[in-house]
CSV table of C-alpha atoms in Angstrom, one decimal:
chain,number,residue,atom,x,y,z
A,1,UNK,CA,-15.0,24.0,-5.5
A,2,UNK,CA,-13.9,21.4,-2.9
A,3,UNK,CA,-10.4,20.7,-4.1
A,4,UNK,CA,-9.0,24.2,-3.7
A,5,UNK,CA,-10.4,24.5,-0.2
A,6,UNK,CA,-8.9,21.2,0.9
A,7,UNK,CA,-5.6,22.2,-0.4
A,8,UNK,CA,-5.5,25.2,2.0
A,9,UNK,CA,-5.2,22.7,5.0
A,10,UNK,CA,-3.6,19.8,3.3
A,11,UNK,CA,-0.2,20.1,5.0
A,12,UNK,CA,-1.8,20.3,8.4
A,13,UNK,CA,-4.1,17.4,7.7
A,14,UNK,CA,-1.3,15.3,6.5
A,15,UNK,CA,0.8,15.9,9.5
A,16,UNK,CA,-2.1,15.0,11.7
A,17,UNK,CA,-2.8,11.9,9.8
A,18,UNK,CA,1.1,11.0,10.2
A,19,UNK,CA,0.8,11.5,13.9
A,20,UNK,CA,-2.2,9.3,14.1
A,21,UNK,CA,-0.4,6.5,12.3
A,22,UNK,CA,2.8,7.1,14.6
A,23,UNK,CA,0.5,6.7,17.6
A,24,UNK,CA,-0.2,3.1,16.5
A,25,UNK,CA,3.5,2.4,15.7
A,26,UNK,CA,3.7,3.0,12.1
A,27,UNK,CA,6.9,4.7,10.8
A,28,UNK,CA,6.6,4.2,7.1
A,29,UNK,CA,3.8,4.5,4.5
A,30,UNK,CA,3.2,4.3,0.8
A,31,UNK,CA,1.1,7.2,0.1
A,32,UNK,CA,-0.7,8.7,-2.9
A,33,UNK,CA,-1.0,12.4,-3.9
A,34,UNK,CA,-3.7,13.6,-6.3
A,35,UNK,CA,-2.6,14.7,-9.8
A,36,UNK,CA,-5.4,16.6,-11.6
A,37,UNK,CA,-6.0,19.8,-13.6
A,38,UNK,CA,-7.3,21.6,-10.6
A,39,UNK,CA,-4.7,20.9,-8.0
A,40,UNK,CA,-1.8,20.6,-10.5
A,41,UNK,CA,1.3,19.7,-8.6
A,42,UNK,CA,-0.1,21.3,-5.3
A,43,UNK,CA,-0.9,17.9,-3.5
A,44,UNK,CA,2.8,16.7,-4.1
A,45,UNK,CA,4.3,20.0,-2.9
A,46,UNK,CA,2.1,20.0,0.1
A,47,UNK,CA,2.9,16.4,1.0
A,48,UNK,CA,6.6,17.0,0.6
A,49,UNK,CA,6.3,19.8,3.1
A,50,UNK,CA,4.6,17.6,5.7
A,51,UNK,CA,7.3,14.9,5.0
A,52,UNK,CA,10.1,17.5,5.4
A,53,UNK,CA,8.6,18.6,8.8
A,54,UNK,CA,8.7,14.9,10.0
A,55,UNK,CA,11.8,13.7,8.3
A,56,UNK,CA,13.4,12.5,11.4
A,57,UNK,CA,10.4,10.4,12.5
A,58,UNK,CA,8.6,9.1,9.5
A,59,UNK,CA,9.4,7.9,6.0
A,60,UNK,CA,7.2,7.5,2.9
A,61,UNK,CA,7.0,6.2,-0.8
A,62,UNK,CA,5.1,8.5,-3.0
A,63,UNK,CA,2.5,7.5,-5.7
A,64,UNK,CA,1.6,9.9,-8.3
A,65,UNK,CA,-2.1,9.2,-8.6
A,66,UNK,CA,-4.5,10.4,-11.3
A,67,UNK,CA,-7.6,10.3,-9.0
A,68,UNK,CA,-10.0,11.4,-11.9
A,69,UNK,CA,-8.3,9.5,-14.8
A,70,UNK,CA,-5.4,10.1,-17.2
A,71,UNK,CA,-7.4,11.2,-20.2
A,72,UNK,CA,-10.9,11.8,-18.7
A,73,UNK,CA,-9.7,15.0,-17.0
A,74,UNK,CA,-6.7,15.6,-19.3
A,75,UNK,CA,-4.2,14.8,-16.5
A,76,UNK,CA,-1.7,13.0,-18.8
A,77,UNK,CA,0.6,16.0,-19.2
A,78,UNK,CA,0.6,16.6,-15.6
A,79,UNK,CA,1.5,12.9,-14.9
A,80,UNK,CA,4.5,13.3,-17.3
A,81,UNK,CA,5.6,16.3,-15.4
A,82,UNK,CA,5.5,14.8,-11.9
A,83,UNK,CA,7.0,11.6,-13.2
A,84,UNK,CA,10.2,13.5,-13.6
A,85,UNK,CA,10.4,14.5,-9.8
A,86,UNK,CA,13.0,12.7,-7.9
A,87,UNK,CA,10.8,12.3,-4.9
A,88,UNK,CA,8.2,10.3,-6.6
A,89,UNK,CA,8.6,6.6,-6.5
A,90,UNK,CA,5.6,5.2,-8.2
A,91,UNK,CA,3.3,5.9,-11.2
A,92,UNK,CA,-0.2,5.3,-10.2
A,93,UNK,CA,-3.6,4.7,-12.0
A,94,UNK,CA,-7.2,4.1,-11.4
A,95,UNK,CA,-9.7,1.7,-13.0
A,96,UNK,CA,-8.6,2.4,-16.7
A,97,UNK,CA,-11.6,1.0,-18.3
A,98,UNK,CA,-14.2,2.5,-16.0
A,99,UNK,CA,-12.6,6.0,-15.9
A,100,UNK,CA,-10.9,6.3,-19.2
A,101,UNK,CA,-12.9,3.8,-21.4
A,102,UNK,CA,-9.9,1.8,-22.3
A,103,UNK,CA,-7.4,-0.7,-20.6
A,104,UNK,CA,-4.6,-0.4,-23.2
A,105,UNK,CA,-4.2,3.4,-23.7
A,106,UNK,CA,-3.9,4.5,-20.0
A,107,UNK,CA,-1.9,1.3,-19.0
A,108,UNK,CA,0.5,1.9,-22.0
A,109,UNK,CA,1.1,5.4,-20.8
A,110,UNK,CA,1.6,4.5,-17.1
A,111,UNK,CA,4.1,1.7,-18.1
A,112,UNK,CA,6.0,4.1,-20.4
A,113,UNK,CA,6.2,6.8,-17.7
A,114,UNK,CA,7.5,4.2,-15.2
A,115,UNK,CA,10.1,2.9,-17.8
A,116,UNK,CA,11.2,6.4,-18.9
A,117,UNK,CA,11.6,7.7,-15.3
A,118,UNK,CA,12.8,4.6,-13.4
A,119,UNK,CA,9.6,4.4,-11.3
A,120,UNK,CA,7.5,1.6,-9.9
A,121,UNK,CA,3.9,1.1,-10.7
A,122,UNK,CA,0.9,1.0,-8.4
A,123,UNK,CA,-2.5,0.8,-9.9
A,124,UNK,CA,-5.7,1.1,-7.9
A,125,UNK,CA,-8.1,-1.6,-9.5
A,126,UNK,CA,-11.6,-1.8,-8.1
A,127,UNK,CA,-13.3,-3.3,-11.2
A,128,UNK,CA,-14.3,-6.6,-10.5
A,129,UNK,CA,-15.6,-7.9,-13.8
A,130,UNK,CA,-14.1,-8.8,-17.2
A,131,UNK,CA,-12.3,-5.5,-17.4
A,132,UNK,CA,-10.6,-6.0,-14.0
A,133,UNK,CA,-9.3,-9.4,-15.0
A,134,UNK,CA,-8.0,-8.1,-18.3
A,135,UNK,CA,-6.3,-5.3,-16.5
A,136,UNK,CA,-4.5,-7.6,-14.1
A,137,UNK,CA,-3.3,-9.8,-17.0
A,138,UNK,CA,-2.3,-6.9,-19.1
A,139,UNK,CA,-0.2,-5.5,-16.3
A,140,UNK,CA,1.4,-8.9,-15.8
A,141,UNK,CA,2.2,-9.0,-19.3
A,142,UNK,CA,3.9,-5.8,-19.2
A,143,UNK,CA,6.1,-6.7,-16.2
A,144,UNK,CA,7.0,-9.9,-18.0
A,145,UNK,CA,8.1,-8.0,-21.2
A,146,UNK,CA,10.1,-5.5,-19.0
A,147,UNK,CA,12.0,-7.2,-16.2
A,148,UNK,CA,13.0,-3.8,-14.6
A,149,UNK,CA,9.3,-3.6,-13.4
A,150,UNK,CA,9.2,-6.9,-11.6
A,151,UNK,CA,9.2,-6.5,-8.0
A,152,UNK,CA,8.2,-2.8,-8.5
A,153,UNK,CA,4.8,-3.2,-9.9
A,154,UNK,CA,1.6,-3.5,-7.6
A,155,UNK,CA,-2.1,-3.7,-7.9
A,156,UNK,CA,-4.0,-2.2,-5.0
A,157,UNK,CA,-7.4,-3.5,-4.2
A,158,UNK,CA,-7.5,-6.1,-7.1
A,159,UNK,CA,-11.1,-7.0,-6.3
A,160,UNK,CA,-11.5,-9.1,-9.5
A,161,UNK,CA,-9.3,-11.8,-7.8
A,162,UNK,CA,-11.9,-12.3,-5.2
A,163,UNK,CA,-14.6,-13.0,-7.7
A,164,UNK,CA,-12.6,-15.5,-9.8
A,165,UNK,CA,-13.4,-19.1,-10.1
A,166,UNK,CA,-10.8,-21.4,-8.4
A,167,UNK,CA,-9.1,-22.4,-11.6
A,168,UNK,CA,-8.8,-19.0,-13.0
A,169,UNK,CA,-7.5,-17.7,-9.7
A,170,UNK,CA,-4.8,-20.4,-9.5
A,171,UNK,CA,-3.6,-19.4,-13.0
A,172,UNK,CA,-3.6,-15.8,-12.2
A,173,UNK,CA,-1.8,-16.2,-8.9
A,174,UNK,CA,0.9,-18.2,-10.7
A,175,UNK,CA,1.3,-15.4,-13.3
A,176,UNK,CA,1.4,-12.7,-10.6
A,177,UNK,CA,4.2,-14.7,-8.8
A,178,UNK,CA,6.0,-15.2,-12.0
A,179,UNK,CA,6.1,-11.5,-12.9
A,180,UNK,CA,6.6,-10.4,-9.4
A,181,UNK,CA,3.6,-8.1,-9.3
A,182,UNK,CA,2.4,-7.7,-5.7
A,183,UNK,CA,-1.0,-7.1,-4.2
A,184,UNK,CA,-1.8,-4.5,-1.8
A,185,UNK,CA,-5.2,-4.8,0.0
A,186,UNK,CA,-7.2,-3.0,2.7
A,187,UNK,CA,-8.6,-6.4,3.8
A,188,UNK,CA,-12.2,-5.8,2.8
A,189,UNK,CA,-14.9,-8.2,4.0
A,190,UNK,CA,-18.2,-7.1,2.5
A,191,UNK,CA,-19.7,-9.3,-0.2
A,192,UNK,CA,-16.4,-11.1,-0.9
A,193,UNK,CA,-12.9,-12.0,0.5
A,194,UNK,CA,-9.7,-11.4,-1.1
A,195,UNK,CA,-8.0,-14.8,-1.6
A,196,UNK,CA,-4.9,-14.1,0.7
A,197,UNK,CA,-4.2,-17.8,1.3
A,198,UNK,CA,-4.2,-18.7,-2.3
A,199,UNK,CA,-2.0,-15.7,-3.4
A,200,UNK,CA,0.5,-16.4,-0.5
A,201,UNK,CA,0.6,-20.1,-1.4
A,202,UNK,CA,1.5,-19.3,-5.1
A,203,UNK,CA,4.3,-16.9,-3.9
A,204,UNK,CA,2.7,-13.7,-4.6
A,205,UNK,CA,3.7,-10.7,-2.3
A,206,UNK,CA,0.6,-9.6,-0.4
A,207,UNK,CA,0.5,-6.4,1.6
A,208,UNK,CA,-2.3,-4.9,3.8
A,209,UNK,CA,-2.8,-1.2,4.2
A,210,UNK,CA,-5.4,1.5,4.7
A,211,UNK,CA,-7.4,3.0,1.8
A,212,UNK,CA,-7.3,6.3,3.6
A,213,UNK,CA,-8.1,5.6,7.3
A,214,UNK,CA,-11.7,6.4,7.6
A,215,UNK,CA,-13.9,7.8,5.0
A,216,UNK,CA,-17.2,7.0,3.3
A,217,UNK,CA,-15.9,4.0,1.6
A,218,UNK,CA,-14.4,2.6,4.9
A,219,UNK,CA,-15.9,3.6,8.0
A,220,UNK,CA,-14.1,1.1,10.4
A,221,UNK,CA,-10.5,2.2,9.9
A,222,UNK,CA,-8.3,3.3,12.8
A,223,UNK,CA,-4.9,3.6,11.2
A,224,UNK,CA,-3.6,0.6,13.4
A,225,UNK,CA,-1.9,-1.9,11.3
A,226,UNK,CA,-2.1,-4.5,14.1
A,227,UNK,CA,-5.8,-4.2,13.6
A,228,UNK,CA,-5.4,-5.1,10.0
A,229,UNK,CA,-3.4,-8.1,10.9
A,230,UNK,CA,-5.9,-9.2,13.4
A,231,UNK,CA,-8.8,-8.8,10.9
A,232,UNK,CA,-6.8,-10.9,8.4
A,233,UNK,CA,-6.2,-13.5,11.0
A,234,UNK,CA,-10.0,-13.7,11.8
A,235,UNK,CA,-11.1,-13.7,8.2
A,236,UNK,CA,-8.8,-16.4,6.9
A,237,UNK,CA,-9.0,-18.6,10.0
A,238,UNK,CA,-5.3,-18.1,11.2
A,239,UNK,CA,-5.9,-19.4,14.9
A,240,UNK,CA,-2.6,-21.1,16.0
A,241,UNK,CA,0.2,-19.4,17.5
A,242,UNK,CA,2.3,-20.1,14.4
A,243,UNK,CA,-0.3,-18.7,12.1
A,244,UNK,CA,-1.0,-15.7,14.0
A,245,UNK,CA,2.7,-15.0,14.2
A,246,UNK,CA,2.9,-15.2,10.3
A,247,UNK,CA,0.1,-12.6,10.1
A,248,UNK,CA,2.2,-10.0,11.6
A,249,UNK,CA,3.9,-9.5,8.2
A,250,UNK,CA,0.7,-7.9,7.0
A,251,UNK,CA,1.4,-5.1,9.4
A,252,UNK,CA,5.1,-4.7,9.0
A,253,UNK,CA,5.7,-4.6,5.2
A,254,UNK,CA,6.8,-8.3,5.3
A,255,UNK,CA,9.2,-8.2,8.4
A,256,UNK,CA,8.7,-10.8,11.2
A,257,UNK,CA,11.2,-11.8,14.0
A,258,UNK,CA,11.3,-15.5,13.1
A,259,UNK,CA,11.1,-17.4,9.7
A,260,UNK,CA,8.9,-20.4,9.3
A,261,UNK,CA,11.7,-22.6,10.8
A,262,UNK,CA,12.0,-20.5,13.9
A,263,UNK,CA,15.3,-19.0,13.0
A,264,UNK,CA,15.9,-15.3,14.0
A,265,UNK,CA,15.8,-13.1,10.8
A,266,UNK,CA,14.9,-9.7,12.4
A,267,UNK,CA,16.5,-7.6,13.8
A,268,UNK,CA,20.1,-8.1,12.9
A,269,UNK,CA,23.2,-6.0,13.0
A,270,UNK,CA,23.1,-3.6,10.2
A,271,UNK,CA,19.3,-3.5,9.9
A,272,UNK,CA,17.6,-0.1,10.0
A,273,UNK,CA,17.2,1.0,13.5
A,274,UNK,CA,13.3,1.3,13.2
A,275,UNK,CA,11.2,-0.8,15.6
A,276,UNK,CA,8.2,-0.6,17.9
A,277,UNK,CA,7.5,-1.8,21.3
A,278,UNK,CA,4.1,-3.5,22.2
A,279,UNK,CA,2.7,-4.9,25.3
A,280,UNK,CA,2.8,-8.5,24.3
A,281,UNK,CA,4.9,-11.6,24.9
A,282,UNK,CA,5.2,-12.6,21.4
A,283,UNK,CA,4.1,-11.8,17.8
A,284,UNK,CA,1.0,-14.1,18.1
A,285,UNK,CA,-0.2,-12.2,21.1
A,286,UNK,CA,0.4,-8.8,19.4
A,287,UNK,CA,-1.8,-9.8,16.5
A,288,UNK,CA,-4.4,-11.7,18.6
A,289,UNK,CA,-5.0,-8.9,21.2
A,290,UNK,CA,-4.1,-5.9,19.0
A,291,UNK,CA,-1.6,-5.0,21.8
A,292,UNK,CA,-1.0,-1.6,22.9
A,293,UNK,CA,2.0,0.3,21.3
A,294,UNK,CA,4.0,2.0,23.9
A,295,UNK,CA,7.2,2.9,21.9
A,296,UNK,CA,8.3,3.7,18.4
A,297,UNK,CA,11.8,4.2,17.1
A,298,UNK,CA,12.5,5.6,13.7
A,299,UNK,CA,16.0,5.2,12.2
A,300,UNK,CA,17.4,5.5,15.7
A,301,UNK,CA,15.1,8.4,16.7
A,302,UNK,CA,12.7,8.0,19.6
A,303,UNK,CA,9.3,8.9,18.2
A,304,UNK,CA,6.9,7.8,20.9
A,305,UNK,CA,7.4,6.4,24.5
A,306,UNK,CA,4.4,5.5,26.6
A,307,UNK,CA,1.9,8.4,25.8
A,308,UNK,CA,4.3,11.1,24.9
A,309,UNK,CA,5.3,12.0,21.3
A,310,UNK,CA,8.7,13.2,20.4
A,311,UNK,CA,8.3,13.7,16.7
């Protein structure tokens, strides 16, 4: 079986992946660990080991992810168990209709686990048709019904948004903003484009990230978040210095040095002492040229300087 063999080296592989990300200036990630009958809680335990080894140079939010469905592989009880772990930040989910044959049953359990254990929600939704649209609105409804979930609920991928007619997209984006449900995207560009412009205009929080770094589903990943910001700029036609500088937020979890009026908003006294140094004169240049990262500081600790790692 594949999973037991992968578990044997999962701590080492997690640490190497973190080192790769750090080399490109990343000191924080939202990461998923598998929950399934074969691995049980081992994926979580191994991930925690890796993060403990690197606690002075890297931080993470953890998502409990039923990779093979909640009910299809009888993972519901395991999800109930890991939801109680204090280190877990989000309850995850995957294509409820395609995997579990229902939108309501897996989503209701996911929402209840989040409410019962004071967690956020992060659903991976690849479904692009009617089921994808219904799942998005079902999750919006749940966030509106439970204000504690607002600002803590995210839909990863959300490909259905890319296929919506403009009128439906405008309505959905308005509801996402109202419910404070964020969108996490790997910035895909195959047979459709995610509507970043429309979502941002409506006030929806949009984040970019890597769906893994490089695998069978995405063969062009590098782990470099500046590359993601650059890709977004090219895809959506952000060409001016101002627009390019705004694209930096896709790589930095929303943080940028100057607001839209040119006021300095980061860093300020009291901010977390985490920053990176790049070979660029400004944010726009860093995005446009995917500038080389030569320094990374995590919470006051020097992680990387030039080509040396001190993690």
